[in-house]
Amino acid sequence: MTDAQWTPGRRAGDADEFLPVLDVIEPARQRRLTVLFRLLLLIPHFVVLFFLEIAAFFTVVFGWFAALVLGRLPEPVFRFLAGVLGYRTRVGASVMLLVDRYPPFALSPQTDYPVRIDVRPTQLNRPAVFFRLILVIPAAVLQSLATSGWFALAILWWLITLILGRMPRPLFEATAATLRYDMRLSAYLSMLSPAYPKGFFGEDALSVPEQQARSATCPLVMSTAGKALLVLFLVIGLIGGITTSVTGSSSDDTDYHMQA
């Protein structure tokens, strides 16, 4: 992918398991006012996403049965789910302070917006479709830890971006990697891609041709500091999960003894 734009069909030479691509154009500066009120400004999108996610859920259920029969998603199903994935990713990028431009209210590909995805229809493996919810568990755990770790420290990232007027490059890399993995997980879970989510720590710099034009995340070649932040997200997410589990268990025990 050289133009980093969403493409509704396969291209010559694509592998059978094309990994969905996230391309984010890194802003040089961000307006502090939009950073300050970011969540308030995005409330209309949260409302739209609420209803889109409900529609997407039922579409995925239908698509699951269709994929078992056809070995692929029907074209209207693919286009709708790809549209929802793109919409969700654009809003997620704005929430996570990766971009400063307001997301458009559109399901269609937005080639002029600084957040773009590339998903391409292909044949699906029927056994993998049938056991999708089981197969996705390890990736879902990794995604959950990274995302919860990022949001546990979200106020810190917000303050840094607000004060500096930009997101430091290592933090940008780690945040983009977290969003990209979440996008790839969603694409796999909704059968938009047969490729299992990979590339959590970005691409190997040695595997990227020197002459290939690079954007901020396409390919996503991460620095050591960026990878260290990703590990921090995972650790914080794990600690949060353990703490919640222990607290919940203690609360249940206390309620049990009080009732006894």
PDB file of C-alpha atoms in Angstrom:
ATOM      1  CA  MET A   1       0.000   0.000   0.000  1.00  0.00           C
ATOM      2  CA  THR A   2       1.759   3.146  -1.162  1.00  0.00           C
ATOM      3  CA  ASP A   3      -1.060   5.673  -1.183  1.00  0.00           C
ATOM      4  CA  ALA A   4      -2.290   4.740   2.319  1.00  0.00           C
ATOM      5  CA  GLN A   5      -5.954   4.949   1.350  1.00  0.00           C
ATOM      6  CA  TRP A   6      -8.879   2.689   2.084  1.00  0.00           C
ATOM      7  CA  THR A   7      -9.425   0.261  -0.806  1.00  0.00           C
ATOM      8  CA  PRO A   8     -12.700  -1.693  -1.175  1.00  0.00           C
ATOM      9  CA  GLY A   9     -11.170  -4.502  -3.218  1.00  0.00           C
ATOM     10  CA  ARG A  10      -8.106  -6.697  -3.422  1.00  0.00           C
ATOM     11  CA  ARG A  11      -5.107  -5.708  -5.484  1.00  0.00           C
ATOM     12  CA  ALA A  12      -2.897  -7.873  -7.636  1.00  0.00           C
ATOM     13  CA  GLY A  13      -0.249  -9.547  -5.539  1.00  0.00           C
ATOM     14  CA  ASP A  14      -2.107  -9.297  -2.234  1.00  0.00           C
ATOM     15  CA  ALA A  15      -1.445 -12.143   0.154  1.00  0.00           C
ATOM     16  CA  ASP A  16      -4.410 -14.290   1.189  1.00  0.00           C
ATOM     17  CA  GLU A  17      -4.126 -12.887   4.690  1.00  0.00           C
ATOM     18  CA  PHE A  18      -3.648  -9.186   4.083  1.00  0.00           C
ATOM     19  CA  LEU A  19      -3.209  -7.419   7.417  1.00  0.00           C
ATOM     20  CA  PRO A  20      -5.488  -4.382   7.753  1.00  0.00           C
ATOM     21  CA  VAL A  21      -3.458  -1.166   7.621  1.00  0.00           C
ATOM     22  CA  LEU A  22      -3.851   1.958   9.708  1.00  0.00           C
ATOM     23  CA  ASP A  23      -2.319   5.150   8.373  1.00  0.00           C
ATOM     24  CA  VAL A  24      -2.252   8.217  10.591  1.00  0.00           C
ATOM     25  CA  ILE A  25      -0.766  11.505   9.412  1.00  0.00           C
ATOM     26  CA  GLU A  26       0.949  12.938  12.465  1.00  0.00           C
ATOM     27  CA  PRO A  27       0.034  16.583  13.099  1.00  0.00           C
ATOM     28  CA  ALA A  28       2.942  18.968  13.629  1.00  0.00           C
ATOM     29  CA  ARG A  29       0.936  20.849  16.248  1.00  0.00           C
ATOM     30  CA  GLN A  30      -2.444  20.481  17.934  1.00  0.00           C
ATOM     31  CA  ARG A  31      -4.750  23.287  18.966  1.00  0.00           C
ATOM     32  CA  ARG A  32      -4.776  23.373  22.740  1.00  0.00           C
ATOM     33  CA  LEU A  33      -8.420  24.449  22.825  1.00  0.00           C
ATOM     34  CA  THR A  34      -9.554  21.337  20.930  1.00  0.00           C
ATOM     35  CA  VAL A  35      -7.361  19.171  23.144  1.00  0.00           C
ATOM     36  CA  LEU A  36      -8.879  20.738  26.257  1.00  0.00           C
ATOM     37  CA  PHE A  37     -12.467  20.031  25.197  1.00  0.00           C
ATOM     38  CA  ARG A  38     -11.783  16.886  23.134  1.00  0.00           C
ATOM     39  CA  LEU A  39     -14.241  14.528  24.852  1.00  0.00           C
ATOM     40  CA  LEU A  40     -17.015  17.122  24.959  1.00  0.00           C
ATOM     41  CA  LEU A  41     -16.596  17.833  21.255  1.00  0.00           C
ATOM     42  CA  LEU A  42     -16.824  14.129  20.437  1.00  0.00           C
ATOM     43  CA  ILE A  43     -20.106  13.478  22.297  1.00  0.00           C
ATOM     44  CA  PRO A  44     -22.180  13.555  19.054  1.00  0.00           C
ATOM     45  CA  HIS A  45     -19.894  10.865  17.615  1.00  0.00           C
ATOM     46  CA  PHE A  46     -20.304   8.725  20.725  1.00  0.00           C
ATOM     47  CA  VAL A  47     -24.076   8.852  20.238  1.00  0.00           C
ATOM     48  CA  VAL A  48     -23.778   7.868  16.570  1.00  0.00           C
ATOM     49  CA  LEU A  49     -21.343   5.078  17.430  1.00  0.00           C
ATOM     50  CA  PHE A  50     -23.750   3.682  20.025  1.00  0.00           C
ATOM     51  CA  PHE A  51     -26.364   3.013  17.364  1.00  0.00           C
ATOM     52  CA  LEU A  52     -23.803   1.936  14.772  1.00  0.00           C
ATOM     53  CA  GLU A  53     -22.385  -0.662  17.144  1.00  0.00           C
ATOM     54  CA  ILE A  54     -25.852  -2.118  17.701  1.00  0.00           C
ATOM     55  CA  ALA A  55     -26.397  -2.380  13.958  1.00  0.00           C
ATOM     56  CA  ALA A  56     -22.888  -3.786  13.471  1.00  0.00           C
ATOM     57  CA  PHE A  57     -23.486  -6.494  16.081  1.00  0.00           C
ATOM     58  CA  PHE A  58     -26.490  -7.898  14.242  1.00  0.00           C
ATOM     59  CA  THR A  59     -24.698  -7.507  10.915  1.00  0.00           C
ATOM     60  CA  VAL A  60     -21.745  -9.527  12.245  1.00  0.00           C
ATOM     61  CA  VAL A  61     -24.091 -12.282  13.418  1.00  0.00           C
ATOM     62  CA  PHE A  62     -25.662 -12.437   9.961  1.00  0.00           C
ATOM     63  CA  GLY A  63     -22.223 -12.227   8.355  1.00  0.00           C
ATOM     64  CA  TRP A  64     -20.982 -15.143  10.471  1.00  0.00           C
ATOM     65  CA  PHE A  65     -23.673 -17.455   9.113  1.00  0.00           C
ATOM     66  CA  ALA A  66     -23.144 -16.145   5.583  1.00  0.00           C
ATOM     67  CA  ALA A  67     -19.380 -16.652   5.822  1.00  0.00           C
ATOM     68  CA  LEU A  68     -19.854 -20.249   6.950  1.00  0.00           C
ATOM     69  CA  VAL A  69     -21.939 -20.918   3.850  1.00  0.00           C
ATOM     70  CA  LEU A  70     -20.116 -18.762   1.269  1.00  0.00           C
ATOM     71  CA  GLY A  71     -16.595 -18.749   2.660  1.00  0.00           C
ATOM     72  CA  ARG A  72     -16.637 -14.935   2.542  1.00  0.00           C
ATOM     73  CA  LEU A  73     -18.694 -11.962   3.620  1.00  0.00           C
ATOM     74  CA  PRO A  74     -21.406 -10.757   1.210  1.00  0.00           C
ATOM     75  CA  GLU A  75     -20.332  -7.479  -0.372  1.00  0.00           C
ATOM     76  CA  PRO A  76     -23.009  -5.280   1.323  1.00  0.00           C
ATOM     77  CA  VAL A  77     -22.089  -6.759   4.707  1.00  0.00           C
ATOM     78  CA  PHE A  78     -18.391  -6.199   4.103  1.00  0.00           C
ATOM     79  CA  ARG A  79     -18.913  -2.594   3.018  1.00  0.00           C
ATOM     80  CA  PHE A  80     -21.080  -1.736   6.019  1.00  0.00           C
ATOM     81  CA  LEU A  81     -18.769  -3.352   8.573  1.00  0.00           C
ATOM     82  CA  ALA A  82     -15.718  -1.763   6.914  1.00  0.00           C
ATOM     83  CA  GLY A  83     -17.482   1.600   7.095  1.00  0.00           C
ATOM     84  CA  VAL A  84     -18.208   1.142  10.794  1.00  0.00           C
ATOM     85  CA  LEU A  85     -14.619   0.057  11.403  1.00  0.00           C
ATOM     86  CA  GLY A  86     -13.322   3.175   9.663  1.00  0.00           C
ATOM     87  CA  TYR A  87     -15.730   5.418  11.569  1.00  0.00           C
ATOM     88  CA  ARG A  88     -14.810   3.817  14.907  1.00  0.00           C
ATOM     89  CA  THR A  89     -11.091   4.110  14.146  1.00  0.00           C
ATOM     90  CA  ARG A  90     -11.321   7.791  13.207  1.00  0.00           C
ATOM     91  CA  VAL A  91     -13.198   8.587  16.418  1.00  0.00           C
ATOM     92  CA  GLY A  92     -10.758   6.461  18.422  1.00  0.00           C
ATOM     93  CA  ALA A  93      -7.793   8.327  16.946  1.00  0.00           C
ATOM     94  CA  SER A  94      -9.366  11.624  17.964  1.00  0.00           C
ATOM     95  CA  VAL A  95     -10.133  10.368  21.479  1.00  0.00           C
ATOM     96  CA  MET A  96      -6.542   9.159  21.862  1.00  0.00           C
ATOM     97  CA  LEU A  97      -5.185  12.553  20.705  1.00  0.00           C
ATOM     98  CA  LEU A  98      -3.472  11.219  17.584  1.00  0.00           C
ATOM     99  CA  VAL A  99      -5.060  13.851  15.326  1.00  0.00           C
ATOM    100  CA  ASP A 100      -6.486  17.325  15.714  1.00  0.00           C
ATOM    101  CA  ARG A 101      -9.075  17.395  12.906  1.00  0.00           C
ATOM    102  CA  TYR A 102     -12.693  16.691  13.802  1.00  0.00           C
ATOM    103  CA  PRO A 103     -13.874  13.306  12.463  1.00  0.00           C
ATOM    104  CA  PRO A 104     -16.476  13.420   9.667  1.00  0.00           C
ATOM    105  CA  PHE A 105     -19.932  11.904  10.142  1.00  0.00           C
ATOM    106  CA  ALA A 106     -19.525   9.395   7.325  1.00  0.00           C
ATOM    107  CA  LEU A 107     -19.203   5.649   6.790  1.00  0.00           C
ATOM    108  CA  SER A 108     -17.653   6.029   3.364  1.00  0.00           C
ATOM    109  CA  PRO A 109     -13.850   6.096   2.934  1.00  0.00           C
ATOM    110  CA  GLN A 110     -12.432   9.511   3.812  1.00  0.00           C
ATOM    111  CA  THR A 111      -9.315   9.931   1.696  1.00  0.00           C
ATOM    112  CA  ASP A 112      -8.749  13.530   2.795  1.00  0.00           C
ATOM    113  CA  TYR A 113      -8.853  12.751   6.523  1.00  0.00           C
ATOM    114  CA  PRO A 114      -5.551  12.106   8.371  1.00  0.00           C
ATOM    115  CA  VAL A 115      -6.730   8.709   9.660  1.00  0.00           C
ATOM    116  CA  ARG A 116      -7.255   6.030   7.016  1.00  0.00           C
ATOM    117  CA  ILE A 117      -7.610   2.271   7.040  1.00  0.00           C
ATOM    118  CA  ASP A 118      -7.061  -0.330   4.357  1.00  0.00           C
ATOM    119  CA  VAL A 119      -9.177  -3.480   4.518  1.00  0.00           C
ATOM    120  CA  ARG A 120      -9.653  -5.771   1.540  1.00  0.00           C
ATOM    121  CA  PRO A 121     -12.240  -8.509   0.952  1.00  0.00           C
ATOM    122  CA  THR A 122     -10.903 -12.021   0.566  1.00  0.00           C
ATOM    123  CA  GLN A 123     -11.904 -15.627   1.096  1.00  0.00           C
ATOM    124  CA  LEU A 124     -12.358 -16.786   4.682  1.00  0.00           C
ATOM    125  CA  ASN A 125     -11.404 -20.095   6.254  1.00  0.00           C
ATOM    126  CA  ARG A 126     -14.678 -21.682   7.404  1.00  0.00           C
ATOM    127  CA  PRO A 127     -13.251 -23.521  10.465  1.00  0.00           C
ATOM    128  CA  ALA A 128     -11.556 -20.280  11.563  1.00  0.00           C
ATOM    129  CA  VAL A 129     -14.869 -18.467  11.138  1.00  0.00           C
ATOM    130  CA  PHE A 130     -16.719 -21.114  13.141  1.00  0.00           C
ATOM    131  CA  PHE A 131     -14.264 -20.931  16.070  1.00  0.00           C
ATOM    132  CA  ARG A 132     -13.645 -17.171  15.753  1.00  0.00           C
ATOM    133  CA  LEU A 133     -14.709 -16.285  19.303  1.00  0.00           C
ATOM    134  CA  ILE A 134     -12.343 -18.877  20.766  1.00  0.00           C
ATOM    135  CA  LEU A 135      -9.416 -18.102  18.489  1.00  0.00           C
ATOM    136  CA  VAL A 136      -9.610 -14.385  19.196  1.00  0.00           C
ATOM    137  CA  ILE A 137      -9.200 -14.733  22.992  1.00  0.00           C
ATOM    138  CA  PRO A 138      -5.374 -14.295  23.206  1.00  0.00           C
ATOM    139  CA  ALA A 139      -5.437 -11.225  20.955  1.00  0.00           C
ATOM    140  CA  ALA A 140      -8.426  -9.824  22.846  1.00  0.00           C
ATOM    141  CA  VAL A 141      -6.561 -10.171  26.156  1.00  0.00           C
ATOM    142  CA  LEU A 142      -3.533  -8.349  24.731  1.00  0.00           C
ATOM    143  CA  GLN A 143      -5.716  -5.606  23.278  1.00  0.00           C
ATOM    144  CA  SER A 144      -7.672  -5.235  26.517  1.00  0.00           C
ATOM    145  CA  LEU A 145      -4.512  -4.873  28.611  1.00  0.00           C
ATOM    146  CA  ALA A 146      -2.931  -2.322  26.260  1.00  0.00           C
ATOM    147  CA  THR A 147      -6.086  -0.237  25.877  1.00  0.00           C
ATOM    148  CA  SER A 148      -6.955  -0.232  29.580  1.00  0.00           C
ATOM    149  CA  GLY A 149      -3.338   0.655  30.392  1.00  0.00           C
ATOM    150  CA  TRP A 150      -3.443   3.616  27.999  1.00  0.00           C
ATOM    151  CA  PHE A 151      -6.738   4.918  29.371  1.00  0.00           C
ATOM    152  CA  ALA A 152      -5.619   4.417  32.984  1.00  0.00           C
ATOM    153  CA  LEU A 153      -2.991   7.097  32.308  1.00  0.00           C
ATOM    154  CA  ALA A 154      -5.106   9.082  29.847  1.00  0.00           C
ATOM    155  CA  ILE A 155      -5.178  12.192  32.047  1.00  0.00           C
ATOM    156  CA  LEU A 156      -1.355  12.239  31.933  1.00  0.00           C
ATOM    157  CA  TRP A 157      -1.248  11.932  28.122  1.00  0.00           C
ATOM    158  CA  TRP A 158      -3.916  14.647  27.900  1.00  0.00           C
ATOM    159  CA  LEU A 159      -1.907  17.017  30.103  1.00  0.00           C
ATOM    160  CA  ILE A 160       1.308  16.392  28.156  1.00  0.00           C
ATOM    161  CA  THR A 161      -0.417  17.084  24.836  1.00  0.00           C
ATOM    162  CA  LEU A 162      -2.199  20.128  26.250  1.00  0.00           C
ATOM    163  CA  ILE A 163       1.003  21.657  27.627  1.00  0.00           C
ATOM    164  CA  LEU A 164       3.240  20.889  24.646  1.00  0.00           C
ATOM    165  CA  GLY A 165       0.619  21.428  21.960  1.00  0.00           C
ATOM    166  CA  ARG A 166       1.612  18.074  20.467  1.00  0.00           C
ATOM    167  CA  MET A 167       2.084  14.446  21.423  1.00  0.00           C
ATOM    168  CA  PRO A 168       5.733  13.414  21.897  1.00  0.00           C
ATOM    169  CA  ARG A 169       6.851  11.008  19.184  1.00  0.00           C
ATOM    170  CA  PRO A 170       7.358   7.896  21.408  1.00  0.00           C
ATOM    171  CA  LEU A 171       3.911   8.412  22.913  1.00  0.00           C
ATOM    172  CA  PHE A 172       2.443   8.913  19.443  1.00  0.00           C
ATOM    173  CA  GLU A 173       4.003   5.635  18.285  1.00  0.00           C
ATOM    174  CA  ALA A 174       2.758   3.661  21.269  1.00  0.00           C
ATOM    175  CA  THR A 175      -0.732   5.159  21.040  1.00  0.00           C
ATOM    176  CA  ALA A 176      -0.932   4.488  17.290  1.00  0.00           C
ATOM    177  CA  ALA A 177       0.236   0.895  17.860  1.00  0.00           C
ATOM    178  CA  THR A 178      -2.490   0.409  20.465  1.00  0.00           C
ATOM    179  CA  LEU A 179      -5.167   1.807  18.154  1.00  0.00           C
ATOM    180  CA  ARG A 180      -3.879  -0.208  15.189  1.00  0.00           C
ATOM    181  CA  TYR A 181      -3.973  -3.465  17.131  1.00  0.00           C
ATOM    182  CA  ASP A 182      -7.500  -2.667  18.304  1.00  0.00           C
ATOM    183  CA  MET A 183      -8.501  -2.005  14.679  1.00  0.00           C
ATOM    184  CA  ARG A 184      -6.950  -5.281  13.490  1.00  0.00           C
ATOM    185  CA  LEU A 185      -8.683  -7.178  16.291  1.00  0.00           C
ATOM    186  CA  SER A 186     -12.034  -5.656  15.320  1.00  0.00           C
ATOM    187  CA  ALA A 187     -11.420  -6.498  11.655  1.00  0.00           C
ATOM    188  CA  TYR A 188     -10.620 -10.118  12.531  1.00  0.00           C
ATOM    189  CA  LEU A 189     -13.553 -10.468  14.925  1.00  0.00           C
ATOM    190  CA  SER A 190     -15.998  -9.025  12.395  1.00  0.00           C
ATOM    191  CA  MET A 191     -14.548 -11.259   9.622  1.00  0.00           C
ATOM    192  CA  LEU A 192     -13.330  -8.339   7.541  1.00  0.00           C
ATOM    193  CA  SER A 193      -9.936 -10.039   7.521  1.00  0.00           C
ATOM    194  CA  PRO A 194      -8.779 -13.657   7.895  1.00  0.00           C
ATOM    195  CA  ALA A 195      -5.417 -12.435   9.232  1.00  0.00           C
ATOM    196  CA  TYR A 196      -4.905 -12.892  12.960  1.00  0.00           C
ATOM    197  CA  PRO A 197      -3.948  -9.576  14.648  1.00  0.00           C
ATOM    198  CA  LYS A 198      -0.170  -9.119  14.477  1.00  0.00           C
ATOM    199  CA  GLY A 199       2.437  -6.380  14.639  1.00  0.00           C
ATOM    200  CA  PHE A 200       1.701  -5.129  18.137  1.00  0.00           C
ATOM    201  CA  PHE A 201       5.234  -3.727  18.447  1.00  0.00           C
ATOM    202  CA  GLY A 202       5.262  -2.349  14.927  1.00  0.00           C
ATOM    203  CA  GLU A 203       7.300  -3.347  11.914  1.00  0.00           C
ATOM    204  CA  ASP A 204      10.971  -4.256  11.796  1.00  0.00           C
ATOM    205  CA  ALA A 205      12.880  -1.328  10.307  1.00  0.00           C
ATOM    206  CA  LEU A 206      15.119  -3.751   8.390  1.00  0.00           C
ATOM    207  CA  SER A 207      12.101  -5.212   6.577  1.00  0.00           C
ATOM    208  CA  VAL A 208      11.053  -1.837   5.144  1.00  0.00           C
ATOM    209  CA  PRO A 209      12.688  -0.963   1.801  1.00  0.00           C
ATOM    210  CA  GLU A 210      14.711   2.229   1.957  1.00  0.00           C
ATOM    211  CA  GLN A 211      12.972   3.678  -1.094  1.00  0.00           C
ATOM    212  CA  GLN A 212       9.477   3.123   0.338  1.00  0.00           C
ATOM    213  CA  ALA A 213       7.755   6.358   1.286  1.00  0.00           C
ATOM    214  CA  ARG A 214       6.901   6.391   4.975  1.00  0.00           C
ATOM    215  CA  SER A 215       4.102   8.052   6.889  1.00  0.00           C
ATOM    216  CA  ALA A 216       3.699   8.188  10.642  1.00  0.00           C
ATOM    217  CA  THR A 217       2.258   4.684  10.904  1.00  0.00           C
ATOM    218  CA  CYS A 218       2.565   3.135   7.458  1.00  0.00           C
ATOM    219  CA  PRO A 219       4.777   1.314   8.128  1.00  0.00           C
ATOM    220  CA  LEU A 220       4.864   1.715  11.902  1.00  0.00           C
ATOM    221  CA  VAL A 221       8.554   1.473  12.757  1.00  0.00           C
ATOM    222  CA  MET A 222       8.764   2.082  16.499  1.00  0.00           C
ATOM    223  CA  SER A 223      11.565   3.506  18.599  1.00  0.00           C
ATOM    224  CA  THR A 224      12.827   1.825  21.760  1.00  0.00           C
ATOM    225  CA  ALA A 225      11.017   4.442  23.839  1.00  0.00           C
ATOM    226  CA  GLY A 226       7.763   3.749  21.975  1.00  0.00           C
ATOM    227  CA  LYS A 227       8.055   0.019  22.625  1.00  0.00           C
ATOM    228  CA  ALA A 228       8.832   0.704  26.272  1.00  0.00           C
ATOM    229  CA  LEU A 229       5.623   2.723  26.553  1.00  0.00           C
ATOM    230  CA  LEU A 230       3.674  -0.167  25.034  1.00  0.00           C
ATOM    231  CA  VAL A 231       5.114  -2.463  27.689  1.00  0.00           C
ATOM    232  CA  LEU A 232       4.082   0.129  30.294  1.00  0.00           C
ATOM    233  CA  PHE A 233       0.506   0.078  28.929  1.00  0.00           C
ATOM    234  CA  LEU A 234       0.448  -3.706  29.276  1.00  0.00           C
ATOM    235  CA  VAL A 235       1.834  -3.651  32.821  1.00  0.00           C
ATOM    236  CA  ILE A 236      -0.585  -0.954  33.963  1.00  0.00           C
ATOM    237  CA  GLY A 237      -3.460  -2.823  32.324  1.00  0.00           C
ATOM    238  CA  LEU A 238      -2.427  -6.059  34.024  1.00  0.00           C
ATOM    239  CA  ILE A 239      -2.109  -4.386  37.417  1.00  0.00           C
ATOM    240  CA  GLY A 240      -5.504  -2.765  36.941  1.00  0.00           C
ATOM    241  CA  GLY A 241      -7.074  -6.080  35.999  1.00  0.00           C
ATOM    242  CA  ILE A 242      -5.583  -7.880  39.005  1.00  0.00           C
ATOM    243  CA  THR A 243      -6.582  -5.059  41.352  1.00  0.00           C
ATOM    244  CA  THR A 244     -10.154  -5.080  40.050  1.00  0.00           C
ATOM    245  CA  SER A 245     -10.328  -8.865  40.382  1.00  0.00           C
ATOM    246  CA  VAL A 246      -8.979  -8.852  43.959  1.00  0.00           C
ATOM    247  CA  THR A 247     -11.228  -5.959  44.990  1.00  0.00           C
ATOM    248  CA  GLY A 248     -14.272  -7.658  43.490  1.00  0.00           C
ATOM    249  CA  SER A 249     -13.432 -10.942  45.211  1.00  0.00           C
ATOM    250  CA  SER A 250     -12.944  -9.200  48.574  1.00  0.00           C
ATOM    251  CA  SER A 251     -16.241  -7.374  48.171  1.00  0.00           C
ATOM    252  CA  ASP A 252     -18.071 -10.623  47.405  1.00  0.00           C
ATOM    253  CA  ASP A 253     -16.541 -12.298  50.465  1.00  0.00           C
ATOM    254  CA  THR A 254     -17.553  -9.370  52.670  1.00  0.00           C
ATOM    255  CA  ASP A 255     -21.135  -9.474  51.388  1.00  0.00           C
ATOM    256  CA  TYR A 256     -21.274 -13.224  51.938  1.00  0.00           C
ATOM    257  CA  HIS A 257     -20.110 -12.978  55.584  1.00  0.00           C
ATOM    258  CA  MET A 258     -22.530 -10.107  56.271  1.00  0.00           C
ATOM    259  CA  GLN A 259     -25.428 -12.145  54.928  1.00  0.00           C
ATOM    260  CA  ALA A 260     -24.312 -15.186  56.913  1.00  0.00           C
TER     261      ALA A 260
END
